[in-house]
Amino acid sequence: MTPRGSHLFRVIWGDPFRGLTQEIVTAFDVDEALVVAHERRPELPRPRTALLVAENG
């Protein structure tokens, strides 16, 4: 991943066997995606997983 612009990330909370919650966020890197998702969903524990969905140039 290159730092040319913001990207779309899927941030995931939960357990695949008990249920997942997800949020799509725009961020420059994984760390920022996790922070943005936590700010959007403060009632959930801090997320630890973010997957790149699409790169923007």
PDBQT receptor file of N, H, CA, C and O in Angstrom, charges set to zero:
ATOM      1  N   MET A   1       0.843  -1.170   0.000  1.00  0.00    +0.000 N 
ATOM      2  CA  MET A   1       0.000   0.000   0.000  1.00  0.00    +0.000 C 
ATOM      3  C   MET A   1       0.891   1.236   0.000  1.00  0.00    +0.000 C 
ATOM      4  O   MET A   1       1.853   1.318   0.764  1.00  0.00    +0.000 OA
ATOM      5  N   THR A   2       0.573   2.172  -0.839  1.00  0.00    +0.000 N 
ATOM      6  H   THR A   2      -0.209   2.106  -1.459  1.00  0.00    +0.000 HD
ATOM      7  CA  THR A   2       1.366   3.382  -0.921  1.00  0.00    +0.000 C 
ATOM      8  C   THR A   2       0.660   4.531  -0.214  1.00  0.00    +0.000 C 
ATOM      9  O   THR A   2      -0.569   4.539  -0.142  1.00  0.00    +0.000 OA
ATOM     10  N   PRO A   3       1.396   5.490   0.303  1.00  0.00    +0.000 N 
ATOM     11  CA  PRO A   3       0.800   6.592   1.052  1.00  0.00    +0.000 C 
ATOM     12  C   PRO A   3       0.307   7.741   0.169  1.00  0.00    +0.000 C 
ATOM     13  O   PRO A   3       0.287   8.884   0.626  1.00  0.00    +0.000 OA
ATOM     14  N   ARG A   4      -0.089   7.480  -1.070  1.00  0.00    +0.000 N 
ATOM     15  H   ARG A   4      -0.073   6.551  -1.441  1.00  0.00    +0.000 HD
ATOM     16  CA  ARG A   4      -0.478   8.534  -2.004  1.00  0.00    +0.000 C 
ATOM     17  C   ARG A   4      -1.797   9.200  -1.664  1.00  0.00    +0.000 C 
ATOM     18  O   ARG A   4      -1.995  10.363  -2.014  1.00  0.00    +0.000 OA
ATOM     19  N   GLY A   5      -2.688   8.521  -1.008  1.00  0.00    +0.000 N 
ATOM     20  H   GLY A   5      -2.527   7.576  -0.724  1.00  0.00    +0.000 HD
ATOM     21  CA  GLY A   5      -3.991   9.093  -0.705  1.00  0.00    +0.000 C 
ATOM     22  C   GLY A   5      -4.729   8.229   0.298  1.00  0.00    +0.000 C 
ATOM     23  O   GLY A   5      -4.181   7.273   0.847  1.00  0.00    +0.000 OA
ATOM     24  N   SER A   6      -5.966   8.580   0.522  1.00  0.00    +0.000 N 
ATOM     25  H   SER A   6      -6.412   9.357   0.076  1.00  0.00    +0.000 HD
ATOM     26  CA  SER A   6      -6.758   7.804   1.474  1.00  0.00    +0.000 C 
ATOM     27  C   SER A   6      -7.264   6.528   0.811  1.00  0.00    +0.000 C 
ATOM     28  O   SER A   6      -7.365   6.442  -0.412  1.00  0.00    +0.000 OA
ATOM     29  N   HIS A   7      -7.578   5.551   1.637  1.00  0.00    +0.000 N 
ATOM     30  H   HIS A   7      -7.497   5.621   2.631  1.00  0.00    +0.000 HD
ATOM     31  CA  HIS A   7      -8.026   4.242   1.178  1.00  0.00    +0.000 C 
ATOM     32  C   HIS A   7      -9.269   3.837   1.961  1.00  0.00    +0.000 C 
ATOM     33  O   HIS A   7      -9.552   4.400   3.018  1.00  0.00    +0.000 OA
ATOM     34  N   LEU A   8      -9.998   2.874   1.452  1.00  0.00    +0.000 N 
ATOM     35  H   LEU A   8      -9.768   2.416   0.593  1.00  0.00    +0.000 HD
ATOM     36  CA  LEU A   8     -11.146   2.330   2.175  1.00  0.00    +0.000 C 
ATOM     37  C   LEU A   8     -10.705   1.096   2.948  1.00  0.00    +0.000 C 
ATOM     38  O   LEU A   8     -10.032   0.219   2.407  1.00  0.00    +0.000 OA
ATOM     39  N   PHE A   9     -11.089   1.037   4.216  1.00  0.00    +0.000 N 
ATOM     40  H   PHE A   9     -11.635   1.749   4.656  1.00  0.00    +0.000 HD
ATOM     41  CA  PHE A   9     -10.785  -0.098   5.076  1.00  0.00    +0.000 C 
ATOM     42  C   PHE A   9     -12.071  -0.632   5.688  1.00  0.00    +0.000 C 
ATOM     43  O   PHE A   9     -12.981   0.134   6.006  1.00  0.00    +0.000 OA
ATOM     44  N   ARG A  10     -12.141  -1.933   5.850  1.00  0.00    +0.000 N 
ATOM     45  H   ARG A  10     -11.402  -2.555   5.593  1.00  0.00    +0.000 HD
ATOM     46  CA  ARG A  10     -13.224  -2.580   6.590  1.00  0.00    +0.000 C 
ATOM     47  C   ARG A  10     -12.658  -2.924   7.964  1.00  0.00    +0.000 C 
ATOM     48  O   ARG A  10     -11.745  -3.741   8.087  1.00  0.00    +0.000 OA
ATOM     49  N   VAL A  11     -13.214  -2.290   8.991  1.00  0.00    +0.000 N 
ATOM     50  H   VAL A  11     -13.956  -1.627   8.891  1.00  0.00    +0.000 HD
ATOM     51  CA  VAL A  11     -12.775  -2.536  10.362  1.00  0.00    +0.000 C 
ATOM     52  C   VAL A  11     -13.774  -3.484  11.009  1.00  0.00    +0.000 C 
ATOM     53  O   VAL A  11     -14.986  -3.284  10.916  1.00  0.00    +0.000 OA
ATOM     54  N   ILE A  12     -13.252  -4.519  11.666  1.00  0.00    +0.000 N 
ATOM     55  H   ILE A  12     -12.268  -4.681  11.741  1.00  0.00    +0.000 HD
ATOM     56  CA  ILE A  12     -14.099  -5.606  12.180  1.00  0.00    +0.000 C 
ATOM     57  C   ILE A  12     -13.902  -5.763  13.676  1.00  0.00    +0.000 C 
ATOM     58  O   ILE A  12     -12.781  -5.728  14.182  1.00  0.00    +0.000 OA
ATOM     59  N   TRP A  13     -15.032  -5.938  14.381  1.00  0.00    +0.000 N 
ATOM     60  H   TRP A  13     -15.943  -5.967  13.970  1.00  0.00    +0.000 HD
ATOM     61  CA  TRP A  13     -15.036  -6.287  15.798  1.00  0.00    +0.000 C 
ATOM     62  C   TRP A  13     -15.757  -7.615  15.940  1.00  0.00    +0.000 C 
ATOM     63  O   TRP A  13     -16.603  -7.957  15.113  1.00  0.00    +0.000 OA
ATOM     64  N   GLY A  14     -15.431  -8.359  16.974  1.00  0.00    +0.000 N 
ATOM     65  H   GLY A  14     -14.745  -8.081  17.645  1.00  0.00    +0.000 HD
ATOM     66  CA  GLY A  14     -16.202  -9.548  17.312  1.00  0.00    +0.000 C 
ATOM     67  C   GLY A  14     -15.517 -10.854  17.011  1.00  0.00    +0.000 C 
ATOM     68  O   GLY A  14     -14.313 -10.923  16.764  1.00  0.00    +0.000 OA
ATOM     69  N   ASP A  15     -16.331 -11.883  17.043  1.00  0.00    +0.000 N 
ATOM     70  H   ASP A  15     -17.308 -11.827  17.244  1.00  0.00    +0.000 HD
ATOM     71  CA  ASP A  15     -15.901 -13.264  16.874  1.00  0.00    +0.000 C 
ATOM     72  C   ASP A  15     -16.721 -13.868  15.737  1.00  0.00    +0.000 C 
ATOM     73  O   ASP A  15     -17.948 -13.763  15.749  1.00  0.00    +0.000 OA
ATOM     74  N   PRO A  16     -16.070 -14.503  14.747  1.00  0.00    +0.000 N 
ATOM     75  CA  PRO A  16     -16.835 -15.050  13.630  1.00  0.00    +0.000 C 
ATOM     76  C   PRO A  16     -17.860 -16.110  14.051  1.00  0.00    +0.000 C 
ATOM     77  O   PRO A  16     -18.807 -16.376  13.311  1.00  0.00    +0.000 OA
ATOM     78  N   PHE A  17     -17.683 -16.712  15.219  1.00  0.00    +0.000 N 
ATOM     79  H   PHE A  17     -16.914 -16.496  15.820  1.00  0.00    +0.000 HD
ATOM     80  CA  PHE A  17     -18.622 -17.732  15.684  1.00  0.00    +0.000 C 
ATOM     81  C   PHE A  17     -19.754 -17.141  16.509  1.00  0.00    +0.000 C 
ATOM     82  O   PHE A  17     -20.786 -17.787  16.694  1.00  0.00    +0.000 OA
ATOM     83  N   ARG A  18     -19.577 -15.926  17.004  1.00  0.00    +0.000 N 
ATOM     84  H   ARG A  18     -18.739 -15.401  16.853  1.00  0.00    +0.000 HD
ATOM     85  CA  ARG A  18     -20.598 -15.283  17.846  1.00  0.00    +0.000 C 
ATOM     86  C   ARG A  18     -21.232 -14.072  17.183  1.00  0.00    +0.000 C 
ATOM     87  O   ARG A  18     -22.253 -13.569  17.653  1.00  0.00    +0.000 OA
ATOM     88  N   GLY A  19     -20.646 -13.607  16.113  1.00  0.00    +0.000 N 
ATOM     89  H   GLY A  19     -19.817 -14.016  15.731  1.00  0.00    +0.000 HD
ATOM     90  CA  GLY A  19     -21.182 -12.449  15.410  1.00  0.00    +0.000 C 
ATOM     91  C   GLY A  19     -20.143 -11.364  15.241  1.00  0.00    +0.000 C 
ATOM     92  O   GLY A  19     -19.300 -11.143  16.111  1.00  0.00    +0.000 OA
ATOM     93  N   LEU A  20     -20.218 -10.691  14.107  1.00  0.00    +0.000 N 
ATOM     94  H   LEU A  20     -20.902 -10.870  13.401  1.00  0.00    +0.000 HD
ATOM     95  CA  LEU A  20     -19.265  -9.635  13.783  1.00  0.00    +0.000 C 
ATOM     96  C   LEU A  20     -19.989  -8.307  13.604  1.00  0.00    +0.000 C 
ATOM     97  O   LEU A  20     -21.151  -8.261  13.203  1.00  0.00    +0.000 OA
ATOM     98  N   THR A  21     -19.292  -7.255  13.904  1.00  0.00    +0.000 N 
ATOM     99  H   THR A  21     -18.347  -7.292  14.230  1.00  0.00    +0.000 HD
ATOM    100  CA  THR A  21     -19.729  -5.896  13.610  1.00  0.00    +0.000 C 
ATOM    101  C   THR A  21     -18.648  -5.297  12.734  1.00  0.00    +0.000 C 
ATOM    102  O   THR A  21     -17.461  -5.543  12.950  1.00  0.00    +0.000 OA
ATOM    103  N   GLN A  22     -19.046  -4.517  11.751  1.00  0.00    +0.000 N 
ATOM    104  H   GLN A  22     -20.010  -4.317  11.575  1.00  0.00    +0.000 HD
ATOM    105  CA  GLN A  22     -18.063  -3.934  10.853  1.00  0.00    +0.000 C 
ATOM    106  C   GLN A  22     -18.407  -2.490  10.539  1.00  0.00    +0.000 C 
ATOM    107  O   GLN A  22     -19.553  -2.061  10.668  1.00  0.00    +0.000 OA
ATOM    108  N   GLU A  23     -17.400  -1.762  10.130  1.00  0.00    +0.000 N 
ATOM    109  H   GLU A  23     -16.469  -2.110  10.026  1.00  0.00    +0.000 HD
ATOM    110  CA  GLU A  23     -17.538  -0.355   9.753  1.00  0.00    +0.000 C 
ATOM    111  C   GLU A  23     -16.578  -0.120   8.592  1.00  0.00    +0.000 C 
ATOM    112  O   GLU A  23     -15.423  -0.543   8.648  1.00  0.00    +0.000 OA
ATOM    113  N   ILE A  24     -17.044   0.552   7.542  1.00  0.00    +0.000 N 
ATOM    114  H   ILE A  24     -17.982   0.897   7.496  1.00  0.00    +0.000 HD
ATOM    115  CA  ILE A  24     -16.181   0.924   6.423  1.00  0.00    +0.000 C 
ATOM    116  C   ILE A  24     -15.717   2.357   6.668  1.00  0.00    +0.000 C 
ATOM    117  O   ILE A  24     -16.541   3.248   6.872  1.00  0.00    +0.000 OA
ATOM    118  N   VAL A  25     -14.413   2.581   6.651  1.00  0.00    +0.000 N 
ATOM    119  H   VAL A  25     -13.744   1.857   6.486  1.00  0.00    +0.000 HD
ATOM    120  CA  VAL A  25     -13.867   3.913   6.912  1.00  0.00    +0.000 C 
ATOM    121  C   VAL A  25     -12.856   4.288   5.837  1.00  0.00    +0.000 C 
ATOM    122  O   VAL A  25     -12.262   3.424   5.192  1.00  0.00    +0.000 OA
ATOM    123  N   THR A  26     -12.676   5.583   5.660  1.00  0.00    +0.000 N 
ATOM    124  H   THR A  26     -13.160   6.284   6.185  1.00  0.00    +0.000 HD
ATOM    125  CA  THR A  26     -11.654   6.117   4.765  1.00  0.00    +0.000 C 
ATOM    126  C   THR A  26     -10.506   6.610   5.632  1.00  0.00    +0.000 C 
ATOM    127  O   THR A  26     -10.710   7.387   6.565  1.00  0.00    +0.000 OA
ATOM    128  N   ALA A  27      -9.297   6.153   5.319  1.00  0.00    +0.000 N 
ATOM    129  H   ALA A  27      -9.131   5.521   4.561  1.00  0.00    +0.000 HD
ATOM    130  CA  ALA A  27      -8.123   6.519   6.110  1.00  0.00    +0.000 C 
ATOM    131  C   ALA A  27      -6.876   6.375   5.250  1.00  0.00    +0.000 C 
ATOM    132  O   ALA A  27      -6.907   5.765   4.181  1.00  0.00    +0.000 OA
ATOM    133  N   PHE A  28      -5.769   6.951   5.740  1.00  0.00    +0.000 N 
ATOM    134  H   PHE A  28      -5.744   7.446   6.608  1.00  0.00    +0.000 HD
ATOM    135  CA  PHE A  28      -4.504   6.876   5.014  1.00  0.00    +0.000 C 
ATOM    136  C   PHE A  28      -3.740   5.581   5.290  1.00  0.00    +0.000 C 
ATOM    137  O   PHE A  28      -2.944   5.141   4.460  1.00  0.00    +0.000 OA
ATOM    138  N   ASP A  29      -3.983   4.959   6.474  1.00  0.00    +0.000 N 
ATOM    139  H   ASP A  29      -4.629   5.316   7.148  1.00  0.00    +0.000 HD
ATOM    140  CA  ASP A  29      -3.311   3.701   6.805  1.00  0.00    +0.000 C 
ATOM    141  C   ASP A  29      -4.158   2.920   7.812  1.00  0.00    +0.000 C 
ATOM    142  O   ASP A  29      -5.196   3.399   8.269  1.00  0.00    +0.000 OA
ATOM    143  N   VAL A  30      -3.707   1.727   8.147  1.00  0.00    +0.000 N 
ATOM    144  H   VAL A  30      -2.864   1.338   7.776  1.00  0.00    +0.000 HD
ATOM    145  CA  VAL A  30      -4.456   0.843   9.048  1.00  0.00    +0.000 C 
ATOM    146  C   VAL A  30      -4.630   1.471  10.425  1.00  0.00    +0.000 C 
ATOM    147  O   VAL A  30      -5.715   1.405  11.003  1.00  0.00    +0.000 OA
ATOM    148  N   ASP A  31      -3.578   2.077  10.952  1.00  0.00    +0.000 N 
ATOM    149  H   ASP A  31      -2.697   2.130  10.483  1.00  0.00    +0.000 HD
ATOM    150  CA  ASP A  31      -3.669   2.686  12.286  1.00  0.00    +0.000 C 
ATOM    151  C   ASP A  31      -4.746   3.763  12.329  1.00  0.00    +0.000 C 
ATOM    152  O   ASP A  31      -5.539   3.818  13.268  1.00  0.00    +0.000 OA
ATOM    153  N   GLU A  32      -4.772   4.603  11.325  1.00  0.00    +0.000 N 
ATOM    154  H   GLU A  32      -4.128   4.558  10.562  1.00  0.00    +0.000 HD
ATOM    155  CA  GLU A  32      -5.789   5.653  11.283  1.00  0.00    +0.000 C 
ATOM    156  C   GLU A  32      -7.188   5.051  11.126  1.00  0.00    +0.000 C 
ATOM    157  O   GLU A  32      -8.144   5.546  11.722  1.00  0.00    +0.000 OA
ATOM    158  N   ALA A  33      -7.313   3.997  10.335  1.00  0.00    +0.000 N 
ATOM    159  H   ALA A  33      -6.536   3.594   9.850  1.00  0.00    +0.000 HD
ATOM    160  CA  ALA A  33      -8.609   3.339  10.157  1.00  0.00    +0.000 C 
ATOM    161  C   ALA A  33      -9.144   2.816  11.487  1.00  0.00    +0.000 C 
ATOM    162  O   ALA A  33     -10.336   2.941  11.769  1.00  0.00    +0.000 OA
ATOM    163  N   LEU A  34      -8.274   2.234  12.302  1.00  0.00    +0.000 N 
ATOM    164  H   LEU A  34      -7.306   2.133  12.074  1.00  0.00    +0.000 HD
ATOM    165  CA  LEU A  34      -8.699   1.715  13.603  1.00  0.00    +0.000 C 
ATOM    166  C   LEU A  34      -9.153   2.847  14.524  1.00  0.00    +0.000 C 
ATOM    167  O   LEU A  34     -10.132   2.698  15.256  1.00  0.00    +0.000 OA
ATOM    168  N   VAL A  35      -8.450   3.971  14.491  1.00  0.00    +0.000 N 
ATOM    169  H   VAL A  35      -7.654   4.092  13.897  1.00  0.00    +0.000 HD
ATOM    170  CA  VAL A  35      -8.819   5.123  15.324  1.00  0.00    +0.000 C 
ATOM    171  C   VAL A  35     -10.158   5.699  14.873  1.00  0.00    +0.000 C 
ATOM    172  O   VAL A  35     -11.025   5.971  15.703  1.00  0.00    +0.000 OA
ATOM    173  N   VAL A  36     -10.333   5.887  13.576  1.00  0.00    +0.000 N 
ATOM    174  H   VAL A  36      -9.628   5.666  12.901  1.00  0.00    +0.000 HD
ATOM    175  CA  VAL A  36     -11.573   6.451  13.043  1.00  0.00    +0.000 C 
ATOM    176  C   VAL A  36     -12.760   5.545  13.385  1.00  0.00    +0.000 C 
ATOM    177  O   VAL A  36     -13.814   6.026  13.798  1.00  0.00    +0.000 OA
ATOM    178  N   ALA A  37     -12.583   4.252  13.213  1.00  0.00    +0.000 N 
ATOM    179  H   ALA A  37     -11.726   3.861  12.877  1.00  0.00    +0.000 HD
ATOM    180  CA  ALA A  37     -13.671   3.314  13.525  1.00  0.00    +0.000 C 
ATOM    181  C   ALA A  37     -14.020   3.354  15.011  1.00  0.00    +0.000 C 
ATOM    182  O   ALA A  37     -15.196   3.313  15.372  1.00  0.00    +0.000 OA
ATOM    183  N   HIS A  38     -13.021   3.431  15.862  1.00  0.00    +0.000 N 
ATOM    184  H   HIS A  38     -12.065   3.464  15.569  1.00  0.00    +0.000 HD
ATOM    185  CA  HIS A  38     -13.279   3.507  17.305  1.00  0.00    +0.000 C 
ATOM    186  C   HIS A  38     -14.027   4.793  17.661  1.00  0.00    +0.000 C 
ATOM    187  O   HIS A  38     -14.904   4.783  18.525  1.00  0.00    +0.000 OA
ATOM    188  N   GLU A  39     -13.684   5.891  17.002  1.00  0.00    +0.000 N 
ATOM    189  H   GLU A  39     -12.972   5.899  16.301  1.00  0.00    +0.000 HD
ATOM    190  CA  GLU A  39     -14.392   7.150  17.243  1.00  0.00    +0.000 C 
ATOM    191  C   GLU A  39     -15.848   7.064  16.805  1.00  0.00    +0.000 C 
ATOM    192  O   GLU A  39     -16.721   7.666  17.431  1.00  0.00    +0.000 OA
ATOM    193  N   ARG A  40     -16.116   6.323  15.738  1.00  0.00    +0.000 N 
ATOM    194  H   ARG A  40     -15.407   5.835  15.230  1.00  0.00    +0.000 HD
ATOM    195  CA  ARG A  40     -17.493   6.158  15.256  1.00  0.00    +0.000 C 
ATOM    196  C   ARG A  40     -18.313   5.228  16.139  1.00  0.00    +0.000 C 
ATOM    197  O   ARG A  40     -19.524   5.403  16.281  1.00  0.00    +0.000 OA
ATOM    198  N   ARG A  41     -17.654   4.243  16.730  1.00  0.00    +0.000 N 
ATOM    199  H   ARG A  41     -16.671   4.101  16.615  1.00  0.00    +0.000 HD
ATOM    200  CA  ARG A  41     -18.356   3.230  17.539  1.00  0.00    +0.000 C 
ATOM    201  C   ARG A  41     -17.733   3.130  18.927  1.00  0.00    +0.000 C 
ATOM    202  O   ARG A  41     -17.187   2.082  19.273  1.00  0.00    +0.000 OA
ATOM    203  N   PRO A  42     -17.798   4.202  19.740  1.00  0.00    +0.000 N 
ATOM    204  CA  PRO A  42     -17.133   4.196  21.048  1.00  0.00    +0.000 C 
ATOM    205  C   PRO A  42     -17.732   3.206  22.043  1.00  0.00    +0.000 C 
ATOM    206  O   PRO A  42     -17.100   2.882  23.048  1.00  0.00    +0.000 OA
ATOM    207  N   GLU A  43     -18.945   2.724  21.774  1.00  0.00    +0.000 N 
ATOM    208  H   GLU A  43     -19.458   2.987  20.958  1.00  0.00    +0.000 HD
ATOM    209  CA  GLU A  43     -19.572   1.761  22.681  1.00  0.00    +0.000 C 
ATOM    210  C   GLU A  43     -18.948   0.366  22.561  1.00  0.00    +0.000 C 
ATOM    211  O   GLU A  43     -19.158  -0.487  23.424  1.00  0.00    +0.000 OA
ATOM    212  N   LEU A  44     -18.189   0.139  21.500  1.00  0.00    +0.000 N 
ATOM    213  H   LEU A  44     -18.019   0.832  20.799  1.00  0.00    +0.000 HD
ATOM    214  CA  LEU A  44     -17.529  -1.152  21.293  1.00  0.00    +0.000 C 
ATOM    215  C   LEU A  44     -16.092  -1.080  21.799  1.00  0.00    +0.000 C 
ATOM    216  O   LEU A  44     -15.527   0.008  21.907  1.00  0.00    +0.000 OA
ATOM    217  N   PRO A  45     -15.494  -2.236  22.113  1.00  0.00    +0.000 N 
ATOM    218  CA  PRO A  45     -14.072  -2.225  22.486  1.00  0.00    +0.000 C 
ATOM    219  C   PRO A  45     -13.219  -1.741  21.312  1.00  0.00    +0.000 C 
ATOM    220  O   PRO A  45     -13.672  -1.743  20.168  1.00  0.00    +0.000 OA
ATOM    221  N   ARG A  46     -12.008  -1.334  21.595  1.00  0.00    +0.000 N 
ATOM    222  H   ARG A  46     -11.639  -1.332  22.525  1.00  0.00    +0.000 HD
ATOM    223  CA  ARG A  46     -11.116  -0.864  20.541  1.00  0.00    +0.000 C 
ATOM    224  C   ARG A  46     -10.918  -1.958  19.490  1.00  0.00    +0.000 C 
ATOM    225  O   ARG A  46     -10.587  -3.091  19.841  1.00  0.00    +0.000 OA
ATOM    226  N   PRO A  47     -11.115  -1.637  18.203  1.00  0.00    +0.000 N 
ATOM    227  CA  PRO A  47     -10.932  -2.657  17.164  1.00  0.00    +0.000 C 
ATOM    228  C   PRO A  47      -9.457  -2.989  16.974  1.00  0.00    +0.000 C 
ATOM    229  O   PRO A  47      -8.581  -2.170  17.249  1.00  0.00    +0.000 OA
ATOM    230  N   ARG A  48      -9.199  -4.205  16.499  1.00  0.00    +0.000 N 
ATOM    231  H   ARG A  48      -9.911  -4.871  16.276  1.00  0.00    +0.000 HD
ATOM    232  CA  ARG A  48      -7.821  -4.640  16.253  1.00  0.00    +0.000 C 
ATOM    233  C   ARG A  48      -7.600  -5.130  14.838  1.00  0.00    +0.000 C 
ATOM    234  O   ARG A  48      -6.472  -5.452  14.464  1.00  0.00    +0.000 OA
ATOM    235  N   THR A  49      -8.685  -5.193  14.027  1.00  0.00    +0.000 N 
ATOM    236  H   THR A  49      -9.601  -4.931  14.331  1.00  0.00    +0.000 HD
ATOM    237  CA  THR A  49      -8.566  -5.735  12.688  1.00  0.00    +0.000 C 
ATOM    238  C   THR A  49      -9.114  -4.749  11.655  1.00  0.00    +0.000 C 
ATOM    239  O   THR A  49     -10.259  -4.307  11.751  1.00  0.00    +0.000 OA
ATOM    240  N   ALA A  50      -8.286  -4.413  10.670  1.00  0.00    +0.000 N 
ATOM    241  H   ALA A  50      -7.356  -4.772  10.591  1.00  0.00    +0.000 HD
ATOM    242  CA  ALA A  50      -8.705  -3.566   9.554  1.00  0.00    +0.000 C 
ATOM    243  C   ALA A  50      -8.185  -4.189   8.269  1.00  0.00    +0.000 C 
ATOM    244  O   ALA A  50      -7.010  -4.541   8.172  1.00  0.00    +0.000 OA
ATOM    245  N   LEU A  51      -9.053  -4.322   7.299  1.00  0.00    +0.000 N 
ATOM    246  H   LEU A  51     -10.008  -4.036   7.378  1.00  0.00    +0.000 HD
ATOM    247  CA  LEU A  51      -8.697  -4.910   6.009  1.00  0.00    +0.000 C 
ATOM    248  C   LEU A  51      -8.839  -3.867   4.922  1.00  0.00    +0.000 C 
ATOM    249  O   LEU A  51      -9.819  -3.123   4.891  1.00  0.00    +0.000 OA
ATOM    250  N   LEU A  52      -7.868  -3.811   4.037  1.00  0.00    +0.000 N 
ATOM    251  H   LEU A  52      -7.072  -4.415   4.063  1.00  0.00    +0.000 HD
ATOM    252  CA  LEU A  52      -7.916  -2.881   2.918  1.00  0.00    +0.000 C 
ATOM    253  C   LEU A  52      -9.002  -3.339   1.943  1.00  0.00    +0.000 C 
ATOM    254  O   LEU A  52      -8.999  -4.482   1.488  1.00  0.00    +0.000 OA
ATOM    255  N   VAL A  53      -9.927  -2.431   1.630  1.00  0.00    +0.000 N 
ATOM    256  H   VAL A  53      -9.929  -1.502   2.000  1.00  0.00    +0.000 HD
ATOM    257  CA  VAL A  53     -11.015  -2.744   0.691  1.00  0.00    +0.000 C 
ATOM    258  C   VAL A  53     -10.679  -2.197  -0.691  1.00  0.00    +0.000 C 
ATOM    259  O   VAL A  53     -10.848  -2.887  -1.696  1.00  0.00    +0.000 OA
ATOM    260  N   ALA A  54     -10.196  -0.942  -0.739  1.00  0.00    +0.000 N 
ATOM    261  H   ALA A  54     -10.059  -0.381   0.077  1.00  0.00    +0.000 HD
ATOM    262  CA  ALA A  54      -9.864  -0.327  -2.036  1.00  0.00    +0.000 C 
ATOM    263  C   ALA A  54      -8.800   0.737  -1.832  1.00  0.00    +0.000 C 
ATOM    264  O   ALA A  54      -8.841   1.502  -0.869  1.00  0.00    +0.000 OA
ATOM    265  N   GLU A  55      -7.849   0.771  -2.752  1.00  0.00    +0.000 N 
ATOM    266  H   GLU A  55      -7.816   0.149  -3.535  1.00  0.00    +0.000 HD
ATOM    267  CA  GLU A  55      -6.810   1.807  -2.743  1.00  0.00    +0.000 C 
ATOM    268  C   GLU A  55      -7.253   2.958  -3.620  1.00  0.00    +0.000 C 
ATOM    269  O   GLU A  55      -7.768   2.740  -4.717  1.00  0.00    +0.000 OA
ATOM    270  N   ASN A  56      -7.065   4.160  -3.159  1.00  0.00    +0.000 N 
ATOM    271  H   ASN A  56      -6.647   4.337  -2.268  1.00  0.00    +0.000 HD
ATOM    272  CA  ASN A  56      -7.315   5.357  -3.958  1.00  0.00    +0.000 C 
ATOM    273  C   ASN A  56      -5.980   6.020  -4.220  1.00  0.00    +0.000 C 
ATOM    274  O   ASN A  56      -5.105   6.028  -3.354  1.00  0.00    +0.000 OA
ATOM    275  N   GLY A  57      -5.820   6.564  -5.381  1.00  0.00    +0.000 N 
ATOM    276  H   GLY A  57      -6.530   6.557  -6.084  1.00  0.00    +0.000 HD
ATOM    277  CA  GLY A  57      -4.546   7.179  -5.717  1.00  0.00    +0.000 C 
ATOM    278  C   GLY A  57      -4.664   8.639  -5.605  1.00  0.00    +0.000 C 
ATOM    279  O   GLY A  57      -3.694   9.357  -5.848  1.00  0.00    +0.000 OA
TER     280      GLY A  57
